[in-house]
Coordinates of C-alpha atoms in Angstrom, one line a residue:
M26 CA 185.4 140.2 44.0
G27 CA 184.1 143.0 46.0
Y28 CA 181.8 146.3 45.3
K29 CA 182.4 150.0 44.9
L30 CA 179.5 152.4 46.1
N31 CA 179.4 155.8 47.2
K32 CA 179.2 156.8 51.1
Q33 CA 175.6 157.4 51.1
S34 CA 174.9 153.7 49.9
F35 CA 177.0 152.2 52.5
N36 CA 175.4 154.5 55.0
N37 CA 172.2 153.0 54.0
F38 CA 173.7 149.6 54.6
L39 CA 174.7 150.7 58.0
N40 CA 171.5 152.1 58.8
S41 CA 169.8 148.7 57.4
I42 CA 171.6 146.5 59.7
G43 CA 171.2 149.0 62.6
E44 CA 168.0 147.1 63.9
E45 CA 170.0 144.0 64.0
Y46 CA 173.5 145.1 64.9
K47 CA 175.3 147.6 67.1
I48 CA 178.2 148.9 65.0
Y49 CA 181.4 150.0 66.6
A50 CA 184.5 151.9 65.1
P51 CA 187.0 153.9 66.3
V52 CA 186.0 157.7 66.3
L53 CA 187.7 161.0 66.8
L54 CA 186.7 162.4 70.5
K55 CA 187.6 166.3 70.3
G56 CA 189.4 167.6 73.6
K57 CA 189.3 164.2 75.2
G58 CA 192.8 163.4 75.0
T59 CA 195.3 163.1 77.9
F60 CA 196.5 166.5 77.9
S61 CA 194.4 169.9 77.7
D62 CA 193.1 170.7 74.3
T63 CA 194.2 167.5 72.7
D64 CA 192.1 164.7 71.0
T65 CA 192.0 161.0 71.2
V66 CA 190.6 157.9 69.1
R67 CA 188.7 155.6 70.9
Y68 CA 185.8 153.0 69.9
A69 CA 182.0 154.0 70.0
Q70 CA 179.0 153.2 68.3
I71 CA 178.6 154.9 64.6
S72 CA 175.8 155.2 62.2
S73 CA 177.7 156.6 59.1
V74 CA 181.1 155.9 57.5
E75 CA 182.3 159.6 57.8
E76 CA 182.4 158.9 61.6
I77 CA 185.1 156.4 61.2
V78 CA 188.7 157.2 61.5
F79 CA 190.6 155.1 58.9
N80 CA 194.1 157.2 59.1
K81 CA 194.8 156.9 62.7
K82 CA 195.7 154.3 65.2
S83 CA 192.9 154.3 68.0
N84 CA 194.5 155.0 71.3
F85 CA 192.5 152.2 73.0
S86 CA 192.0 148.7 71.4
P87 CA 188.4 147.5 70.5
K88 CA 188.6 145.1 73.4
E89 CA 186.2 147.1 75.6
V90 CA 183.4 146.1 73.1
I91 CA 183.5 142.5 74.3
L92 CA 185.3 142.7 77.4
P93 CA 183.5 145.7 79.1
I94 CA 185.6 147.7 81.6
T95 CA 182.9 147.0 84.2
Q96 CA 180.4 144.1 83.7
T97 CA 177.6 143.2 85.9
L98 CA 177.5 139.5 86.3
F99 CA 174.4 139.1 88.3
Y100 CA 172.2 141.0 90.8
F101 CA 171.5 139.5 94.2
T102 CA 169.0 139.7 97.2
E103 CA 168.8 138.0 100.5
D104 CA 167.5 134.9 98.7
S105 CA 167.9 134.9 95.1
V106 CA 170.4 135.9 92.3
V107 CA 169.3 137.1 88.8
E108 CA 171.7 137.5 85.9
P109 CA 171.1 140.6 83.8
K110 CA 169.4 140.6 80.4
V111 CA 171.4 140.1 77.4
D112 CA 171.0 142.6 74.8
Y113 CA 169.7 141.1 71.6
K114 CA 171.6 142.8 69.1
K115 CA 174.7 141.6 67.2
I116 CA 177.5 143.5 67.1
L117 CA 180.0 144.6 64.0
I118 CA 183.3 146.0 64.8
F119 CA 185.7 148.0 62.6
L120 CA 189.0 146.9 63.5
R121 CA 192.7 146.2 62.1
S122 CA 194.4 143.0 61.6
C123 CA 196.5 143.3 64.9
D124 CA 193.3 143.7 66.8
I125 CA 191.5 140.5 65.1
H126 CA 194.7 138.7 66.3
A127 CA 194.3 140.5 69.8
V128 CA 190.6 139.1 70.0
K129 CA 192.1 135.5 69.1
R130 CA 194.3 135.8 72.3
L131 CA 191.2 136.8 74.5
D132 CA 189.3 133.8 73.0
Q133 CA 192.1 131.5 74.0
I134 CA 192.2 132.9 77.6
Y135 CA 188.1 133.1 78.3
L136 CA 187.1 130.1 75.9
K137 CA 189.8 127.7 75.3
N138 CA 191.6 127.6 78.9
G139 CA 190.1 124.6 80.5
S140 CA 186.4 126.1 80.6
E141 CA 184.3 128.6 78.8
D142 CA 183.7 131.9 80.5
P143 CA 179.7 132.1 80.1
Y144 CA 179.5 136.0 80.2
Y145 CA 182.3 136.5 77.7
K146 CA 180.9 134.0 75.3
K147 CA 177.7 135.7 75.4
L148 CA 179.1 138.8 73.9
R149 CA 181.7 137.0 71.7
E150 CA 179.4 134.8 69.7
K151 CA 177.6 137.7 68.5
V152 CA 180.5 139.5 67.1
K153 CA 181.6 139.9 63.3
F154 CA 184.6 141.9 62.0
A155 CA 184.9 144.7 59.3
L156 CA 188.6 144.7 58.8
M157 CA 190.3 148.3 58.3
E158 CA 193.3 148.6 56.0
C159 CA 196.7 150.1 57.5
E160 CA 198.2 152.1 54.5
D161 CA 201.3 152.7 56.6
S162 CA 202.7 151.4 59.6
F163 CA 201.8 153.7 62.7
E164 CA 204.4 154.9 65.5
N165 CA 205.4 152.1 67.7
C166 CA 203.7 149.2 65.8
F167 CA 206.0 146.0 65.4
C168 CA 203.1 143.6 64.3
V169 CA 205.0 142.4 61.4
S170 CA 207.5 140.8 63.9
M171 CA 204.6 139.4 65.8
D172 CA 203.2 137.8 62.5
T173 CA 199.8 139.7 63.0
N174 CA 200.0 141.9 60.2
K175 CA 197.8 139.7 58.1
T176 CA 194.4 138.1 58.9
E177 CA 191.8 136.3 56.9
E178 CA 189.4 136.3 59.7
Y179 CA 186.9 138.9 58.7
D180 CA 183.5 139.3 57.7
L181 CA 183.8 142.6 55.6
F182 CA 186.8 144.8 54.4
V183 CA 186.0 148.3 54.1
K184 CA 188.2 151.0 52.7
V185 CA 187.4 154.6 51.6
K186 CA 189.1 155.8 48.5
D187 CA 188.7 159.1 46.5
G188 CA 185.3 159.5 48.1
E189 CA 183.9 155.8 47.4
V190 CA 183.6 152.9 49.6
H191 CA 185.3 149.8 48.6
V192 CA 183.8 146.5 50.3
E193 CA 184.9 143.2 50.3
C194 CA 182.0 140.7 51.7
K195 CA 182.7 137.3 52.8
D196 CA 179.7 137.1 55.1
E197 CA 176.8 135.5 53.3
N198 CA 174.4 137.3 55.6
F199 CA 175.5 140.7 54.3
K200 CA 176.1 139.9 50.5
S201 CA 172.3 140.7 50.0
Y202 CA 172.9 144.3 50.8
F203 CA 175.4 144.6 48.0
E204 CA 173.9 142.7 45.2
A205 CA 172.8 145.8 43.4
E206 CA 176.2 147.7 43.7
Q207 CA 178.8 147.8 41.1
Q208 CA 181.0 144.8 41.1
F209 CA 185.0 145.8 41.8
E210 CA 188.0 143.8 42.6
V211 CA 188.6 144.7 46.2
S212 CA 191.3 143.0 48.6
P213 CA 193.1 144.3 51.6
K214 CA 196.6 145.2 51.5
F215 CA 198.7 144.5 54.4
I216 CA 201.7 146.3 56.1
E217 CA 204.9 144.2 55.2
A218 CA 207.6 146.2 57.3
N219 CA 207.6 148.2 60.4
D220 CA 209.7 150.9 61.6
I221 CA 210.3 148.9 64.6
E222 CA 211.6 145.6 64.4
V223 CA 211.3 143.1 67.6
K224 CA 213.5 139.9 67.9
I225 CA 212.5 137.5 70.8
P226 CA 215.3 135.5 71.6
K227 CA 215.0 132.0 70.5
N228 CA 216.7 130.5 73.5
L229 CA 214.5 132.7 76.0
D230 CA 213.7 130.8 79.4
G231 CA 213.4 131.3 83.0
R232 CA 216.9 132.2 83.7
V233 CA 216.1 136.0 82.4
F234 CA 214.1 136.3 85.4
N235 CA 217.1 136.9 87.3
W236 CA 218.5 139.4 84.7
S237 CA 219.6 142.8 86.4
G238 CA 218.2 144.8 83.8
W239 CA 214.5 144.7 85.5
K240 CA 215.7 147.0 88.3
E241 CA 215.8 149.7 85.7
Y242 CA 211.9 149.8 85.6
S243 CA 211.8 150.0 89.5
A244 CA 212.7 153.2 89.2
R245 CA 211.0 154.4 86.1
C246 CA 207.7 152.9 86.3
I247 CA 205.0 154.7 88.2
A248 CA 202.5 151.8 88.5
C249 CA 199.6 153.7 86.4
G250 CA 198.3 150.6 84.7
R251 CA 197.9 152.3 81.3
C252 CA 199.8 149.9 79.5
N253 CA 197.4 147.2 80.6
T254 CA 194.4 149.5 80.0
V255 CA 195.1 150.1 76.2
C256 CA 196.3 146.6 75.4
G257 CA 194.1 144.5 73.4
T258 CA 195.5 141.1 75.0
C259 CA 195.4 142.0 78.8
A260 CA 192.5 139.8 80.2
C261 CA 193.0 140.1 84.0
F262 CA 189.9 141.4 86.1
T263 CA 189.0 141.6 89.5
M264 CA 185.5 141.0 91.4
Q265 CA 183.4 143.7 93.1
D266 CA 180.5 143.2 95.1
I267 CA 178.4 146.3 95.2
F268 CA 175.9 146.7 98.1
Y269 CA 172.9 149.2 97.7
K270 CA 172.5 152.0 100.4
D271 CA 168.8 151.3 100.8
N272 CA 169.4 147.6 101.7
K273 CA 172.9 146.0 102.6
N274 CA 171.8 142.7 101.6
V275 CA 170.9 143.6 98.3
G276 CA 173.3 144.4 95.4
E277 CA 175.4 143.3 92.3
R278 CA 178.7 141.5 91.5
R279 CA 180.8 143.2 88.7
R280 CA 183.6 142.2 86.9
V281 CA 186.1 144.9 86.4
W282 CA 189.3 145.1 84.5
A283 CA 192.6 144.9 86.6
S284 CA 196.2 145.7 85.9
C285 CA 199.3 143.7 86.9
Q286 CA 201.4 146.7 87.1
V287 CA 199.4 148.5 89.8
D288 CA 199.6 148.4 93.7
G289 CA 197.5 145.8 95.2
F290 CA 197.1 143.4 92.3
T291 CA 198.9 140.6 94.0
D292 CA 197.7 141.1 97.3
M293 CA 196.6 138.2 99.4
A294 CA 194.6 137.4 102.5
G295 CA 197.1 137.8 105.8
G296 CA 198.6 141.1 104.2
H297 CA 200.9 139.0 101.7
S298 CA 201.8 140.5 98.5
F299 CA 203.8 139.1 95.4
R300 CA 205.8 141.4 93.1
K301 CA 205.7 144.8 95.3
D302 CA 208.8 145.9 93.1
K303 CA 207.7 147.7 89.8
G304 CA 210.8 146.0 88.0
D305 CA 209.3 142.5 89.3
R306 CA 205.8 143.9 87.8
M307 CA 207.4 144.5 84.4
R308 CA 209.1 141.4 84.3
F309 CA 205.8 139.4 84.8
K310 CA 204.2 141.6 82.0
V311 CA 206.7 141.0 79.4
M312 CA 207.5 137.5 80.3
H313 CA 203.9 136.6 79.8
K314 CA 203.5 138.3 76.7
V315 CA 206.4 136.9 75.1
Y316 CA 207.3 133.5 77.0
D317 CA 204.7 132.1 79.4
F318 CA 201.9 132.3 77.1
N319 CA 203.7 131.3 74.0
K320 CA 204.9 128.2 75.9
R321 CA 201.3 127.2 77.1
F322 CA 199.5 128.0 73.7
G323 CA 202.3 128.0 70.9
Y324 CA 202.0 131.6 69.9
H325 CA 202.9 134.9 71.6
M326 CA 200.3 136.7 73.4
C327 CA 201.7 140.3 72.2
V328 CA 200.3 141.1 68.8
G329 CA 202.5 144.4 68.2
C330 CA 199.9 147.0 68.1
G331 CA 202.5 149.6 70.1
R332 CA 199.6 151.0 72.4
C333 CA 201.4 150.4 75.7
D334 CA 204.5 152.6 74.1
D335 CA 202.1 155.3 73.0
A336 CA 200.4 155.2 76.5
C337 CA 203.2 155.2 78.6
P338 CA 203.8 158.6 80.7
E339 CA 207.3 157.4 81.2
Y340 CA 208.2 156.5 77.8
I341 CA 208.9 153.1 78.7
S342 CA 209.0 150.9 75.5
F343 CA 207.8 147.5 75.6
S344 CA 209.3 146.4 72.2
N345 CA 212.7 148.2 73.4
C346 CA 212.5 145.8 76.5
V347 CA 211.9 142.9 74.5
N348 CA 214.7 143.5 72.4
K349 CA 216.9 143.9 75.3
L350 CA 216.1 140.1 76.2
N351 CA 218.6 138.9 73.6
K352 CA 221.6 140.7 75.6
A353 CA 219.8 139.4 78.6
M354 CA 220.0 135.8 77.7
E355 CA 223.8 136.3 77.1
E356 CA 224.2 137.7 80.7
V357 CA 222.2 135.4 82.8
K358 CA 223.6 132.1 83.7

């Protein structure tokens, strides 16, 4: 059972929880696209349902809300270390089924991978999810193939139809805001098929590392790292110590997103570097998403959102590469 209310009533709900929650959703950023006079859809704070873009896939994932692109871990002086104050507000994120599954992958890496990351945990434990429905499959999506097209892990389901807002509320803390509204049967519909189907070889193993097809990407990839930036499951980061100009012994340590596709990612002390070739980097990324992670945790890292295909300036298709692995396993010894 759910509720049907007008947009103003739903906005009143958003305003009511605004003192306690920061609310993030995909919004349209006019003129902020990659190319001149183009738009982009990206996550930002909102205060009304009219700001939310329901009918387009966001170009960036909601990952940056709970795993900031740049995050200060602590400030330091000559003789002290102080962690930054944590914002007391909770977080409500409007996102799709594949992105909820992507957060599960981040949780696996940061919370269930031998030890808990305290910085990620502080943000993650404050997050609630508002599910957005996909009425049709978007371009380059293959969530059905990755079993991420459906989820029950949400606190609210929100849908705008015929000028009204349909809400399913599973969180007890939110139900009091809707008790006076008209009750209405509400439940999400999930995508059952995509235009793109991905088949991961059942016999996929380390032999495919020697597949000659990886060399194709040595020439095509330009090592820009955009595929990693838009991906909801990429979790790699680097550390930076920033020293202030007025005192070289005072500064801050920051955690910053890193990309396994860019130059310098595997640089080591002494000038050594692994995977200098871009084809080797592509192999590493693909196999991590559909082999290594699954071998360790029992499910695939990739959620099939297709954003990497959307973002690549060289039109390299991750889904197409994965499908090629079927033939690759026939070729390798």
